[in-house]
Amino acid sequence: MAFTLQIGEQAPAFSLPATDGHTYALNDFSDANVLVLFFTCNHCPFVLGSNETTRQLAEKYKEAGVTFVAVNSNSEQTHPKDSFEFMVKQMEQEKFPWIYLRDQAQDVARAYGALRTPHFFVFDQERKLVYTGRELDNPRQPEKATVNDLDRALEQLTSGQSVTTPLTNPIGCNVKWNGQDAHWMPGEACDLV
């Protein structure tokens, strides 16, 4: 069985606390035509490098009914800056246009098969996975990026087309798993393509 959710599979249910003081479940986003759930964190240079690109996409596709939801599953034992407290501070400072959820137990990261930060999962209106992988081919230095796979997928989806490249490898730091070395990944996790 693959570690990462496969194209065509349903979005796994979740219920997680957010930096805005509320708890959100998958059903809370049922009004979205397209749901972009992405695994991120507070410290990774690939995340920090591409956050503004992600902000631009969230704003660009908002009117088309695309909702972005961020999930931080990283162990704060490995990286103290990935704590909920730092998540709240980051959202207060940056005012990102998405809900920021904390997956302390890492159950959601396991259910989706998150490999890296950032790792994007795009679901259609029926919440079937239609794209997973990277946003940019150079998230650490977005000014050097030559392709935005997430933008292309969202453009196709919101235009009523099929996603021509539904699978790419996410580029970033690996998810920091509780009780493991900072560079550890589950044995069954590997490149997607």
Coordinates of C-alpha atoms in Angstrom, one line a residue:
M1 CA 0.0 0.0 0.0
A2 CA 1.3 3.5 -0.9
F3 CA 2.2 5.8 1.9
T4 CA 0.8 8.9 0.1
L5 CA -2.9 9.3 -0.8
Q6 CA -3.4 8.2 -4.4
I7 CA -5.1 10.2 -7.2
G8 CA -8.8 9.6 -7.2
E9 CA -8.9 8.7 -3.4
Q10 CA -11.2 10.5 -1.0
A11 CA -9.9 13.2 1.4
P12 CA -9.5 11.6 4.8
A13 CA -11.7 13.2 7.6
F14 CA -10.0 15.3 10.2
S15 CA -10.8 17.5 13.2
L16 CA -8.0 19.9 14.2
P17 CA -7.5 23.1 16.2
A18 CA -6.6 26.2 14.3
T19 CA -4.7 29.4 15.1
D20 CA -7.9 31.3 15.1
G21 CA -9.2 29.5 18.2
H22 CA -11.7 27.2 16.4
T23 CA -11.6 23.5 15.6
Y24 CA -12.2 22.6 12.0
A25 CA -13.3 19.3 10.3
L26 CA -13.1 18.4 6.7
N27 CA -16.9 19.0 6.4
D28 CA -16.4 22.7 7.4
F29 CA -15.0 23.3 4.0
S30 CA -17.9 21.6 2.1
D31 CA -18.8 24.9 0.3
A32 CA -15.4 25.0 -1.5
N33 CA -15.5 24.0 -5.2
V34 CA -11.8 23.0 -4.8
L35 CA -10.0 22.3 -1.6
V36 CA -6.2 22.8 -1.4
L37 CA -4.9 21.1 1.8
F38 CA -1.2 21.6 2.2
F39 CA 1.3 20.5 4.8
T40 CA 3.6 23.3 6.0
C41 CA 5.4 24.5 9.0
N42 CA 6.9 27.7 10.6
H43 CA 10.6 27.2 9.9
C44 CA 11.4 25.3 6.7
P45 CA 13.3 27.5 4.2
F46 CA 11.3 25.9 1.3
V47 CA 8.1 27.0 3.0
L48 CA 9.4 30.5 3.9
G49 CA 10.6 30.9 0.4
S50 CA 7.3 30.0 -1.2
N51 CA 4.7 31.4 1.3
E52 CA 4.1 34.5 -0.8
T53 CA 3.6 32.5 -4.0
T54 CA 1.1 30.4 -2.1
R55 CA -0.6 33.6 -0.8
Q56 CA -0.9 34.9 -4.4
L57 CA -2.5 31.6 -5.6
A58 CA -5.0 31.6 -2.6
E59 CA -6.0 35.1 -3.5
K60 CA -6.0 34.4 -7.3
Y61 CA -8.4 31.5 -7.1
K62 CA -10.6 32.6 -4.2
E63 CA -13.3 33.9 -6.5
A64 CA -13.4 30.6 -8.3
G65 CA -14.3 28.8 -5.0
V66 CA -10.9 27.5 -4.2
T67 CA -10.1 27.3 -0.4
F68 CA -6.6 26.8 1.0
V69 CA -6.1 25.1 4.3
A70 CA -2.7 24.7 5.9
V71 CA -1.7 21.9 8.3
N72 CA 1.4 21.8 10.5
S73 CA 2.2 18.2 11.6
N74 CA 5.9 18.8 12.5
S75 CA 7.1 17.6 15.9
E76 CA 7.9 20.6 18.1
Q77 CA 10.4 18.4 19.9
T78 CA 12.5 18.3 16.7
H79 CA 11.8 22.0 15.9
P80 CA 10.5 24.1 18.8
K81 CA 9.5 26.8 16.3
D82 CA 6.8 24.5 14.9
S83 CA 4.8 24.8 18.1
F84 CA 1.2 26.0 18.2
E85 CA 2.4 29.2 19.9
F86 CA 4.7 30.0 17.0
M87 CA 1.9 29.1 14.5
V88 CA -0.4 31.7 16.2
K89 CA 2.4 34.3 16.1
Q90 CA 3.2 33.7 12.4
M91 CA -0.5 34.1 11.5
E92 CA -0.7 37.3 13.5
Q93 CA 2.3 38.7 11.7
E94 CA 1.7 37.4 8.1
K95 CA -2.1 37.3 8.0
F96 CA -2.1 34.5 5.5
P97 CA -5.4 33.9 3.6
W98 CA -5.9 30.4 4.9
I99 CA -6.9 28.5 8.0
Y100 CA -3.8 27.1 9.8
L101 CA -4.4 23.8 11.6
R102 CA -2.2 21.9 14.2
D103 CA -1.8 18.2 13.8
Q104 CA -0.1 17.5 17.1
A105 CA -0.6 13.7 17.0
Q106 CA 0.5 13.6 13.3
D107 CA -2.5 11.4 12.5
V108 CA -3.6 13.6 9.6
A109 CA 0.0 13.6 8.1
R110 CA -0.1 9.8 8.2
A111 CA -3.7 9.7 6.7
Y112 CA -2.7 11.9 3.8
G113 CA 0.8 10.6 3.5
A114 CA 2.5 14.0 3.8
L115 CA 6.2 13.7 2.8
R116 CA 7.6 17.2 2.9
T117 CA 6.9 20.8 3.8
P118 CA 5.3 22.1 1.7
H119 CA 3.3 19.2 0.2
F120 CA 0.0 20.1 -1.6
F121 CA -3.1 18.0 -2.0
V122 CA -5.8 19.3 -4.3
F123 CA -9.4 17.9 -4.1
D124 CA -12.3 18.4 -6.4
Q125 CA -15.9 19.2 -5.2
E126 CA -16.5 15.5 -4.4
R127 CA -13.2 15.7 -2.3
K128 CA -11.4 13.2 -4.6
L129 CA -7.7 13.8 -5.0
V130 CA -6.9 15.4 -8.4
Y131 CA -3.4 16.7 -7.8
T132 CA -0.6 16.1 -5.2
G133 CA 3.0 17.2 -5.0
R134 CA 4.9 20.5 -5.3
E135 CA 3.8 24.1 -6.0
L136 CA 7.1 25.4 -7.5
D137 CA 10.1 23.6 -9.0
N138 CA 12.3 25.9 -6.8
P139 CA 10.3 26.8 -3.6
R140 CA 13.4 27.9 -1.7
Q141 CA 14.2 30.5 -4.4
P142 CA 10.9 31.2 -6.1
E143 CA 12.5 33.9 -8.3
K144 CA 14.4 31.0 -10.0
A145 CA 11.4 28.8 -10.4
T146 CA 10.5 27.8 -14.0
V147 CA 7.2 26.1 -13.4
N148 CA 4.3 26.4 -10.9
D149 CA 2.6 23.0 -11.0
L150 CA -0.1 24.0 -8.5
D151 CA -1.1 27.1 -10.4
R152 CA -1.4 25.0 -13.6
A153 CA -3.5 22.4 -11.8
L154 CA -5.8 25.0 -10.3
E155 CA -6.1 26.8 -13.7
Q156 CA -7.2 23.6 -15.4
L157 CA -9.6 22.6 -12.6
T158 CA -11.3 26.0 -12.4
S159 CA -11.7 26.0 -16.2
G160 CA -13.5 22.6 -16.1
Q161 CA -10.5 20.7 -17.5
S162 CA -8.7 17.6 -16.2
V163 CA -5.4 18.1 -14.5
T164 CA -2.8 17.1 -17.1
T165 CA 0.0 16.5 -14.5
P166 CA -1.7 15.2 -11.4
L167 CA 1.4 13.9 -9.7
T168 CA 4.7 15.6 -8.9
N169 CA 7.3 15.1 -6.2
P170 CA 7.0 17.6 -3.4
I171 CA 10.2 19.7 -2.8
G172 CA 11.1 20.7 0.8
C173 CA 12.1 19.6 4.2
N174 CA 10.8 16.2 5.3
V175 CA 8.0 16.2 7.8
K176 CA 9.5 16.1 11.3
W177 CA 8.1 12.9 13.0
N178 CA 7.7 12.6 16.7
G179 CA 10.4 10.5 18.4
Q180 CA 12.5 10.3 15.2
D181 CA 15.7 11.8 13.8
A182 CA 15.1 15.1 12.1
H183 CA 15.8 13.5 8.6
W184 CA 13.8 10.3 9.2
M185 CA 11.0 9.3 6.8
P186 CA 8.7 6.2 7.1
G187 CA 10.2 3.3 5.2
E188 CA 7.2 3.1 2.8
A189 CA 7.5 6.7 1.9
C190 CA 9.3 7.4 -1.3
D191 CA 9.1 9.6 -4.4
L192 CA 5.7 9.9 -5.9
V193 CA 6.8 9.7 -9.5

